[in-house]
PDB file of C-alpha atoms in Angstrom:
ATOM      1  CA  MET A  89      16.150  24.199   3.416  1.00 49.00           C
ATOM      2  CA  ALA A  90      13.683  22.104   5.038  1.00 66.00           C
ATOM      3  CA  MET A  91      13.690  22.508   8.842  1.00 77.00           C
ATOM      4  CA  LYS A  92      16.517  20.237  10.231  1.00 94.00           C
ATOM      5  CA  LYS A  93      16.828  18.673  14.152  1.00 97.00           C
ATOM      6  CA  VAL A  94      19.759  19.145  15.088  1.00 98.00           C
ATOM      7  CA  LEU A  95      21.761  17.061  18.726  1.00 98.00           C
ATOM      8  CA  ILE A  96      24.947  19.392  21.093  1.00 98.00           C
ATOM      9  CA  VAL A  97      26.251  15.674  23.174  1.00 98.00           C
ATOM     10  CA  TYR A  98      28.022  19.318  24.797  1.00 98.00           C
ATOM     11  CA  ALA A  99      30.612  17.764  28.105  1.00 98.00           C
ATOM     12  CA  HIS A 100      32.437  21.078  29.474  1.00 98.00           C
ATOM     13  CA  GLN A 101      32.505  22.017  33.620  1.00 97.00           C
ATOM     14  CA  SER A 102      32.261  25.856  32.384  1.00 96.00           C
ATOM     15  CA  ALA A 103      29.759  28.066  31.520  1.00 95.00           C
ATOM     16  CA  GLY A 104      32.941  30.472  31.027  1.00 95.00           C
ATOM     17  CA  SER A 105      34.863  27.993  28.913  1.00 96.00           C
ATOM     18  CA  PHE A 106      35.460  27.834  25.875  1.00 97.00           C
ATOM     19  CA  THR A 107      34.410  25.101  24.398  1.00 98.00           C
ATOM     20  CA  ALA A 108      30.429  26.903  25.291  1.00 98.00           C
ATOM     21  CA  ALA A 109      31.175  29.428  23.593  1.00 97.00           C
ATOM     22  CA  ALA A 110      32.009  26.657  20.857  1.00 98.00           C
ATOM     23  CA  LYS A 111      28.044  25.368  21.728  1.00 98.00           C
ATOM     24  CA  ASP A 112      26.195  29.063  22.566  1.00 98.00           C
ATOM     25  CA  ALA A 113      27.122  29.902  18.885  1.00 98.00           C
ATOM     26  CA  THR A 114      26.311  26.871  17.519  1.00 98.00           C
ATOM     27  CA  VAL A 115      22.946  27.491  19.307  1.00 98.00           C
ATOM     28  CA  GLU A 116      22.386  30.380  17.680  1.00 98.00           C
ATOM     29  CA  VAL A 117      23.489  29.623  14.784  1.00 97.00           C
ATOM     30  CA  LEU A 118      22.075  27.386  13.593  1.00 97.00           C
ATOM     31  CA  LYS A 119      18.613  28.081  14.743  1.00 97.00           C
ATOM     32  CA  ALA A 120      18.337  31.895  13.027  1.00 96.00           C
ATOM     33  CA  GLN A 121      18.693  29.437  10.146  1.00 94.00           C
ATOM     34  CA  GLY A 122      15.518  27.428  11.388  1.00 95.00           C
ATOM     35  CA  CYS A 123      17.172  24.516  12.613  1.00 96.00           C
ATOM     36  CA  GLN A 124      15.653  22.553  15.767  1.00 97.00           C
ATOM     37  CA  VAL A 125      18.815  22.493  18.086  1.00 98.00           C
ATOM     38  CA  GLU A 126      18.710  20.091  20.950  1.00 98.00           C
ATOM     39  CA  VAL A 127      20.925  20.580  23.589  1.00 98.00           C
ATOM     40  CA  SER A 128      22.167  17.401  26.214  1.00 98.00           C
ATOM     41  CA  ASP A 129      24.818  19.812  28.410  1.00 98.00           C
ATOM     42  CA  LEU A 130      26.577  16.055  30.782  1.00 98.00           C
ATOM     43  CA  TYR A 131      28.017  17.105  32.618  1.00 98.00           C
ATOM     44  CA  ALA A 132      24.981  19.728  33.658  1.00 98.00           C
ATOM     45  CA  MET A 133      22.837  16.253  33.550  1.00 98.00           C
ATOM     46  CA  LYS A 134      24.753  14.963  36.193  1.00 98.00           C
ATOM     47  CA  PHE A 135      25.164  12.262  33.047  1.00 98.00           C
ATOM     48  CA  ASN A 136      26.222   9.032  34.918  1.00 98.00           C
ATOM     49  CA  PRO A 137      29.185   7.653  31.651  1.00 97.00           C
ATOM     50  CA  SER A 138      29.068   3.709  34.111  1.00 97.00           C
ATOM     51  CA  ALA A 139      27.639   1.101  31.807  1.00 97.00           C
ATOM     52  CA  THR A 140      26.125  -1.640  34.185  1.00 96.00           C
ATOM     53  CA  ALA A 141      23.551  -3.986  34.343  1.00 95.00           C
ATOM     54  CA  ASP A 142      21.841  -0.540  36.396  1.00 96.00           C
ATOM     55  CA  ASP A 143      20.851   0.764  32.844  1.00 97.00           C
ATOM     56  CA  ILE A 144      18.161  -2.314  32.939  1.00 96.00           C
ATOM     57  CA  THR A 145      14.496  -2.437  34.440  1.00 95.00           C
ATOM     58  CA  GLY A 146      12.945  -5.968  35.261  1.00 92.00           C
ATOM     59  CA  GLU A 147      14.989  -8.884  35.130  1.00 91.00           C
ATOM     60  CA  VAL A 148      18.812  -9.820  33.478  1.00 91.00           C
ATOM     61  CA  LYS A 149      18.287 -12.364  31.367  1.00 90.00           C
ATOM     62  CA  ASP A 150      21.956 -14.040  32.218  1.00 89.00           C
ATOM     63  CA  ALA A 151      22.534 -12.616  35.661  1.00 88.00           C
ATOM     64  CA  GLU A 152      26.044 -14.608  36.542  1.00 90.00           C
ATOM     65  CA  HIS A 153      27.279 -13.797  33.146  1.00 93.00           C
ATOM     66  CA  PHE A 154      26.334 -10.766  32.397  1.00 95.00           C
ATOM     67  CA  HIS A 155      26.983  -9.397  28.622  1.00 96.00           C
ATOM     68  CA  TYR A 156      26.165  -5.818  28.811  1.00 96.00           C
ATOM     69  CA  GLY A 157      25.053  -5.677  24.510  1.00 96.00           C
ATOM     70  CA  GLU A 158      22.944  -8.655  24.615  1.00 96.00           C
ATOM     71  CA  GLU A 159      21.627  -7.066  27.424  1.00 96.00           C
ATOM     72  CA  THR A 160      20.920  -3.311  26.816  1.00 97.00           C
ATOM     73  CA  MET A 161      19.881  -4.472  23.361  1.00 97.00           C
ATOM     74  CA  LEU A 162      16.544  -6.882  24.488  1.00 96.00           C
ATOM     75  CA  ALA A 163      16.311  -4.698  27.666  1.00 97.00           C
ATOM     76  CA  TRP A 164      16.011  -1.835  23.774  1.00 97.00           C
ATOM     77  CA  LYS A 165      13.544  -4.190  22.520  1.00 97.00           C
ATOM     78  CA  GLU A 166      11.303  -4.967  25.441  1.00 96.00           C
ATOM     79  CA  GLY A 167      10.975  -1.089  26.047  1.00 96.00           C
ATOM     80  CA  ARG A 168      12.810  -2.109  29.248  1.00 97.00           C
ATOM     81  CA  LEU A 169      16.492   0.561  29.157  1.00 98.00           C
ATOM     82  CA  SER A 170      16.401   2.731  32.473  1.00 97.00           C
ATOM     83  CA  ALA A 171      15.377   6.559  31.388  1.00 97.00           C
ATOM     84  CA  ASP A 172      17.807   8.221  31.168  1.00 97.00           C
ATOM     85  CA  LEU A 173      19.059   6.449  27.643  1.00 98.00           C
ATOM     86  CA  THR A 174      15.426   5.603  26.497  1.00 98.00           C
ATOM     87  CA  GLU A 175      15.095   9.852  27.034  1.00 98.00           C
ATOM     88  CA  GLU A 176      18.650   9.711  25.422  1.00 98.00           C
ATOM     89  CA  GLN A 177      18.129   7.651  22.374  1.00 98.00           C
ATOM     90  CA  ARG A 178      14.771   9.826  22.275  1.00 98.00           C
ATOM     91  CA  LYS A 179      17.517  12.636  21.391  1.00 98.00           C
ATOM     92  CA  LEU A 180      19.103  10.976  18.889  1.00 98.00           C
ATOM     93  CA  SER A 181      16.130   9.072  16.739  1.00 98.00           C
ATOM     94  CA  ALA A 182      14.572  12.808  16.284  1.00 97.00           C
ATOM     95  CA  ALA A 183      18.552  14.292  14.920  1.00 98.00           C
ATOM     96  CA  ASP A 184      19.103  15.093  10.960  1.00 97.00           C
ATOM     97  CA  VAL A 185      22.921  16.088  12.593  1.00 98.00           C
ATOM     98  CA  VAL A 186      24.822  15.203  15.558  1.00 98.00           C
ATOM     99  CA  ILE A 187      27.425  17.388  17.069  1.00 98.00           C
ATOM    100  CA  PHE A 188      30.053  16.737  19.615  1.00 98.00           C
ATOM    101  CA  GLN A 189      31.151  19.291  21.334  1.00 98.00           C
ATOM    102  CA  PHE A 190      34.299  18.671  23.633  1.00 98.00           C
ATOM    103  CA  PRO A 191      37.951  19.622  25.117  1.00 98.00           C
ATOM    104  CA  MET A 192      39.638  16.461  23.306  1.00 98.00           C
ATOM    105  CA  TYR A 193      40.884  14.685  26.565  1.00 98.00           C
ATOM    106  CA  TRP A 194      44.692  12.307  26.162  1.00 97.00           C
ATOM    107  CA  PHE A 195      43.286  12.387  22.369  1.00 97.00           C
ATOM    108  CA  THR A 196      39.680  11.603  22.791  1.00 98.00           C
ATOM    109  CA  VAL A 197      36.749  12.705  24.315  1.00 98.00           C
ATOM    110  CA  PRO A 198      35.895  12.839  27.729  1.00 98.00           C
ATOM    111  CA  ALA A 199      35.479  10.592  30.068  1.00 98.00           C
ATOM    112  CA  ILE A 200      31.652  11.280  30.808  1.00 98.00           C
ATOM    113  CA  MET A 201      31.222  11.257  27.050  1.00 98.00           C
ATOM    114  CA  LYS A 202      32.214   8.853  26.421  1.00 98.00           C
ATOM    115  CA  GLY A 203      29.896   7.245  29.181  1.00 98.00           C
ATOM    116  CA  TRP A 204      27.629   8.036  26.416  1.00 98.00           C
ATOM    117  CA  ILE A 205      28.508   6.385  23.671  1.00 98.00           C
ATOM    118  CA  ASP A 206      28.952   3.565  25.176  1.00 98.00           C
ATOM    119  CA  ARG A 207      25.270   3.627  27.716  1.00 98.00           C
ATOM    120  CA  VAL A 208      23.477   5.092  24.063  1.00 98.00           C
ATOM    121  CA  LEU A 209      24.515   3.482  21.807  1.00 98.00           C
ATOM    122  CA  THR A 210      22.968   0.001  22.736  1.00 98.00           C
ATOM    123  CA  MET A 211      23.311  -2.545  20.758  1.00 97.00           C
ATOM    124  CA  GLY A 212      19.939  -3.349  17.825  1.00 97.00           C
ATOM    125  CA  PHE A 213      19.151   0.861  18.163  1.00 98.00           C
ATOM    126  CA  ALA A 214      22.451   1.837  16.500  1.00 98.00           C
ATOM    127  CA  TYR A 215      23.982  -1.164  15.270  1.00 97.00           C
ATOM    128  CA  THR A 216      24.069  -5.348  14.959  1.00 96.00           C
ATOM    129  CA  SER A 217      26.261  -6.936  12.937  1.00 92.00           C
ATOM    130  CA  GLU A 218      24.697  -6.138   9.569  1.00 94.00           C
ATOM    131  CA  GLN A 219      24.121  -3.227   9.950  1.00 96.00           C
ATOM    132  CA  ARG A 220      27.037  -1.130  10.251  1.00 96.00           C
ATOM    133  CA  TYR A 221      29.691   1.041   8.589  1.00 96.00           C
ATOM    134  CA  SER A 222      28.088   2.085   5.344  1.00 95.00           C
ATOM    135  CA  GLN A 223      24.640  -0.319   5.645  1.00 95.00           C
ATOM    136  CA  GLY A 224      24.569   1.635   9.385  1.00 96.00           C
ATOM    137  CA  ILE A 225      21.173   2.322  11.387  1.00 98.00           C
ATOM    138  CA  PHE A 226      22.061   5.874  10.529  1.00 98.00           C
ATOM    139  CA  LYS A 227      22.964   5.913   7.929  1.00 97.00           C
ATOM    140  CA  GLU A 228      20.998   8.972   6.312  1.00 97.00           C
ATOM    141  CA  LYS A 229      22.485  11.858   9.592  1.00 98.00           C
ATOM    142  CA  LYS A 230      25.717  13.166   9.075  1.00 98.00           C
ATOM    143  CA  ALA A 231      27.515  13.915  13.007  1.00 98.00           C
ATOM    144  CA  MET A 232      30.784  15.563  13.715  1.00 98.00           C
ATOM    145  CA  LEU A 233      33.472  15.955  16.235  1.00 98.00           C
ATOM    146  CA  SER A 234      33.875  19.728  17.903  1.00 98.00           C
ATOM    147  CA  PHE A 235      36.895  19.898  19.951  1.00 98.00           C
ATOM    148  CA  THR A 236      39.327  21.666  21.995  1.00 98.00           C
ATOM    149  CA  THR A 237      42.947  20.425  21.890  1.00 97.00           C
ATOM    150  CA  GLY A 238      45.573  20.881  24.468  1.00 96.00           C
ATOM    151  CA  SER A 239      47.779  21.634  22.002  1.00 96.00           C
ATOM    152  CA  PRO A 240      48.490  23.476  18.950  1.00 95.00           C
ATOM    153  CA  GLU A 241      48.519  22.703  15.465  1.00 95.00           C
ATOM    154  CA  SER A 242      51.751  21.668  15.038  1.00 96.00           C
ATOM    155  CA  MET A 243      52.841  19.005  17.669  1.00 97.00           C
ATOM    156  CA  PHE A 244      49.554  17.268  15.793  1.00 97.00           C
ATOM    157  CA  SER A 245      50.984  16.819  12.627  1.00 95.00           C
ATOM    158  CA  SER A 246      53.009  14.253  10.658  1.00 93.00           C
ATOM    159  CA  ASN A 247      56.162  14.954  12.373  1.00 95.00           C
ATOM    160  CA  GLY A 248      55.297  16.069  15.354  1.00 96.00           C
ATOM    161  CA  ILE A 249      55.417  14.989  18.462  1.00 97.00           C
ATOM    162  CA  ASN A 250      51.974  13.955  19.086  1.00 97.00           C
ATOM    163  CA  GLY A 251      51.734  12.479  15.853  1.00 96.00           C
ATOM    164  CA  ASP A 252      49.528  13.679  12.582  1.00 96.00           C
ATOM    165  CA  ILE A 253      45.706  14.261  13.090  1.00 97.00           C
ATOM    166  CA  ASN A 254      44.388  12.413  10.727  1.00 97.00           C
ATOM    167  CA  ILE A 255      45.960   8.967  13.044  1.00 97.00           C
ATOM    168  CA  THR A 256      44.497  10.551  16.129  1.00 97.00           C
ATOM    169  CA  MET A 257      40.800  11.093  14.546  1.00 97.00           C
ATOM    170  CA  TRP A 258      40.329   7.742  13.187  1.00 97.00           C
ATOM    171  CA  PRO A 259      38.983   5.965  15.319  1.00 97.00           C
ATOM    172  CA  LEU A 260      36.086   7.877  16.994  1.00 98.00           C
ATOM    173  CA  GLN A 261      35.426   8.660  13.010  1.00 98.00           C
ATOM    174  CA  ASN A 262      35.879   5.470  11.608  1.00 98.00           C
ATOM    175  CA  GLY A 263      35.025   3.199  15.075  1.00 97.00           C
ATOM    176  CA  ILE A 264      32.614   5.503  16.113  1.00 98.00           C
ATOM    177  CA  LEU A 265      29.935   7.600  14.388  1.00 98.00           C
ATOM    178  CA  HIS A 266      30.461   6.051  11.119  1.00 98.00           C
ATOM    179  CA  TYR A 267      30.147   2.310  12.146  1.00 98.00           C
ATOM    180  CA  CYS A 268      26.447   3.479  13.441  1.00 98.00           C
ATOM    181  CA  GLY A 269      26.297   4.693   9.905  1.00 97.00           C
ATOM    182  CA  PHE A 270      26.625   8.376   9.815  1.00 98.00           C
ATOM    183  CA  GLN A 271      27.634  10.631   7.882  1.00 97.00           C
ATOM    184  CA  VAL A 272      31.223  12.112   9.264  1.00 98.00           C
ATOM    185  CA  LEU A 273      31.085  15.287   8.849  1.00 98.00           C
ATOM    186  CA  ALA A 274      34.619  16.936   9.473  1.00 98.00           C
ATOM    187  CA  PRO A 275      35.975  17.956  12.552  1.00 98.00           C
ATOM    188  CA  GLN A 276      36.129  21.600  13.948  1.00 98.00           C
ATOM    189  CA  ILE A 277      38.958  22.182  15.720  1.00 98.00           C
ATOM    190  CA  PHE A 278      39.907  24.331  17.475  1.00 98.00           C
ATOM    191  CA  TRP A 279      42.998  24.480  18.003  1.00 97.00           C
ATOM    192  CA  ALA A 280      44.900  24.718  22.223  1.00 96.00           C
ATOM    193  CA  PRO A 281      42.660  27.920  23.094  1.00 96.00           C
ATOM    194  CA  HIS A 282      44.232  28.223  25.612  1.00 92.00           C
ATOM    195  CA  HIS A 283      47.398  29.370  24.211  1.00 93.00           C
ATOM    196  CA  ILE A 284      46.492  32.213  21.917  1.00 93.00           C
ATOM    197  CA  SER A 285      45.029  35.855  22.400  1.00 95.00           C
ATOM    198  CA  SER A 286      41.893  36.115  23.841  1.00 95.00           C
ATOM    199  CA  GLU A 287      40.978  38.153  19.763  1.00 96.00           C
ATOM    200  CA  ALA A 288      42.403  34.448  17.932  1.00 95.00           C
ATOM    201  CA  ARG A 289      39.890  33.123  20.184  1.00 96.00           C
ATOM    202  CA  SER A 290      37.454  35.906  18.679  1.00 96.00           C
ATOM    203  CA  THR A 291      38.472  35.365  15.248  1.00 97.00           C
ATOM    204  CA  MET A 292      38.535  31.256  15.700  1.00 96.00           C
ATOM    205  CA  LEU A 293      35.040  31.498  17.107  1.00 97.00           C
ATOM    206  CA  GLU A 294      34.247  32.753  13.988  1.00 97.00           C
ATOM    207  CA  ALA A 295      35.124  31.365  11.686  1.00 97.00           C
ATOM    208  CA  TRP A 296      32.898  28.555  13.150  1.00 98.00           C
ATOM    209  CA  ARG A 297      30.296  30.513  13.221  1.00 97.00           C
ATOM    210  CA  THR A 298      30.974  31.402   9.258  1.00 97.00           C
ATOM    211  CA  ARG A 299      31.008  27.573   8.001  1.00 97.00           C
ATOM    212  CA  LEU A 300      27.800  27.126  10.876  1.00 97.00           C
ATOM    213  CA  GLN A 301      26.443  29.394   7.445  1.00 95.00           C
ATOM    214  CA  GLY A 302      27.225  25.863   5.315  1.00 95.00           C
ATOM    215  CA  LEU A 303      27.488  23.460   7.766  1.00 95.00           C
ATOM    216  CA  LEU A 304      24.890  21.264   6.734  1.00 92.00           C
ATOM    217  CA  GLY A 305      25.066  21.471   3.217  1.00 93.00           C
ATOM    218  CA  GLU A 306      28.560  19.478   3.658  1.00 95.00           C
ATOM    219  CA  MET A 307      30.073  16.962   1.967  1.00 96.00           C
ATOM    220  CA  PRO A 308      30.764  14.369   3.894  1.00 97.00           C
ATOM    221  CA  LEU A 309      34.330  12.686   4.897  1.00 97.00           C
ATOM    222  CA  SER A 310      35.377   9.021   2.639  1.00 95.00           C
ATOM    223  CA  PHE A 311      35.240   6.346   3.384  1.00 95.00           C
ATOM    224  CA  THR A 312      35.777   2.711   2.078  1.00 94.00           C
ATOM    225  CA  PRO A 313      32.213   0.477   1.811  1.00 93.00           C
ATOM    226  CA  SER A 314      31.104  -2.579   3.322  1.00 94.00           C
ATOM    227  CA  ASP A 315      30.612  -4.274  -0.100  1.00 93.00           C
ATOM    228  CA  SER A 316      35.031  -4.034  -0.124  1.00 94.00           C
ATOM    229  CA  PHE A 317      35.050  -6.582   1.509  1.00 93.00           C
ATOM    230  CA  ASP A 318      34.599  -9.684   1.751  1.00 92.00           C
ATOM    231  CA  CYS A 319      33.138 -11.870   4.808  1.00 90.00           C
ATOM    232  CA  GLU A 320      33.949 -15.611   3.722  1.00 90.00           C
ATOM    233  CA  ARG A 321      37.283 -13.598   4.187  1.00 90.00           C
ATOM    234  CA  GLY A 322      36.799 -12.238   7.448  1.00 93.00           C
ATOM    235  CA  PHE A 323      36.293  -8.984   5.725  1.00 93.00           C
ATOM    236  CA  GLN A 324      39.288  -8.846   4.033  1.00 93.00           C
ATOM    237  CA  LEU A 325      39.161  -6.322   1.588  1.00 92.00           C
ATOM    238  CA  LYS A 326      37.826  -8.210  -1.891  1.00 93.00           C
ATOM    239  CA  GLU A 327      41.386  -9.025  -4.060  1.00 93.00           C
ATOM    240  CA  VAL A 328      39.892  -7.012  -6.474  1.00 93.00           C
ATOM    241  CA  ILE A 329      39.459  -4.198  -4.741  1.00 91.00           C
ATOM    242  CA  GLU A 330      43.296  -4.749  -3.507  1.00 91.00           C
ATOM    243  CA  GLU A 331      44.609  -5.485  -6.925  1.00 91.00           C
ATOM    244  CA  LYS A 332      42.586  -2.520  -8.006  1.00 91.00           C
ATOM    245  CA  HIS A 333      44.395  -0.072  -6.063  1.00 90.00           C
ATOM    246  CA  LYS A 334      47.509  -1.535  -6.730  1.00 89.00           C
ATOM    247  CA  SER A 335      49.528   0.832  -8.118  1.00 90.00           C
ATOM    248  CA  GLU A 336      48.099   3.815  -5.806  1.00 92.00           C
ATOM    249  CA  ASP A 337      50.691   6.239  -3.970  1.00 92.00           C
ATOM    250  CA  PHE A 338      48.476   5.949  -0.908  1.00 94.00           C
ATOM    251  CA  GLY A 339      46.338   3.328   1.356  1.00 91.00           C
ATOM    252  CA  LEU A 340      42.584   3.782   0.934  1.00 91.00           C
ATOM    253  CA  THR A 341      41.751   5.185   3.974  1.00 93.00           C
ATOM    254  CA  VAL A 342      43.822   5.592   7.553  1.00 94.00           C
ATOM    255  CA  GLY A 343      42.544   2.477   8.914  1.00 94.00           C
ATOM    256  CA  THR A 344      43.419   0.012   5.322  1.00 93.00           C
ATOM    257  CA  HIS A 345      46.644   1.362   4.321  1.00 94.00           C
ATOM    258  CA  LEU A 346      47.506  -1.989   3.040  1.00 91.00           C
ATOM    259  CA  GLY A 347      51.214  -0.699   4.183  1.00 93.00           C
ATOM    260  CA  LYS A 348      50.962   2.204   1.718  1.00 93.00           C
ATOM    261  CA  ARG A 349      51.322   5.915   3.119  1.00 93.00           C
ATOM    262  CA  ILE A 350      48.270   6.885   4.899  1.00 92.00           C
ATOM    263  CA  PRO A 351      45.725   9.545   2.700  1.00 92.00           C
ATOM    264  CA  PRO A 352      46.176  13.047   3.463  1.00 91.00           C
ATOM    265  CA  ASN A 353      44.111  14.467   6.005  1.00 94.00           C
ATOM    266  CA  SER A 354      41.954  12.671   5.160  1.00 94.00           C
ATOM    267  CA  GLN A 355      40.049  13.021   7.980  1.00 96.00           C
ATOM    268  CA  ILE A 356      40.220  16.341   8.136  1.00 96.00           C
ATOM    269  CA  LYS A 357      38.630  17.397   5.251  1.00 94.00           C
ATOM    270  CA  SER A 358      35.976  15.898   2.646  1.00 88.00           C
ATOM    271  CA  GLY A 359      37.097  14.872  -0.716  1.00 76.00           C
ATOM    272  CA  VAL A 360      40.654  13.836  -0.048  1.00 70.00           C
TER     273      VAL A 360
END
């Protein structure tokens, strides 16, 4: 296997946390495979999560009606983004694989990581209206979410109080990663490590280490290709595709479900 470059975007305040241990295991195992691994430790970097005009050096195009997306796209084209964004974009451009390592906060990523997403994945650099989803800019790269939860797996089931984890994953995996074109690997979910024994936590980490041995060869999750949607009809699913799936028991995806039951485990396992 040719050497792969891996970027870990890491968000935890404590070096003694389970999240830190998972990150350290990732670095160790992937380096042992010959990968070049770089870590963006967001809290250690004191990464600024706020997307503002300060992300642009020099004059903005329209200060009175400031539009962050358009202004940062122009600044990116002209090499006028702030130094911290330029550095993170350099790391991302170089990476073959991006792993987001974090504790789940309020059913999503921590604010500092959301700020990284908001600020680093600028228009033009990470996506355009023409280059998104399966035609996205990062379609040659892989990305995945690796995170801890505060609740056990049973609470994130289809009949659990938190709701189906597949639905929880959809905005992050489809709306961010797949939107930018990434091939999305199945998430690594560490269920409620805070509420289990140290032995069970060790078993969790060992399972992650085992998965890491073959991670780079895993098949990505499935998403509906962009050409299945009709831009003349407001990017609705093409009628021929709808007709083809009329007799199916399940919808196409969690989001494009056609009013049917959502495909089980489609956001947490590949090949379904």
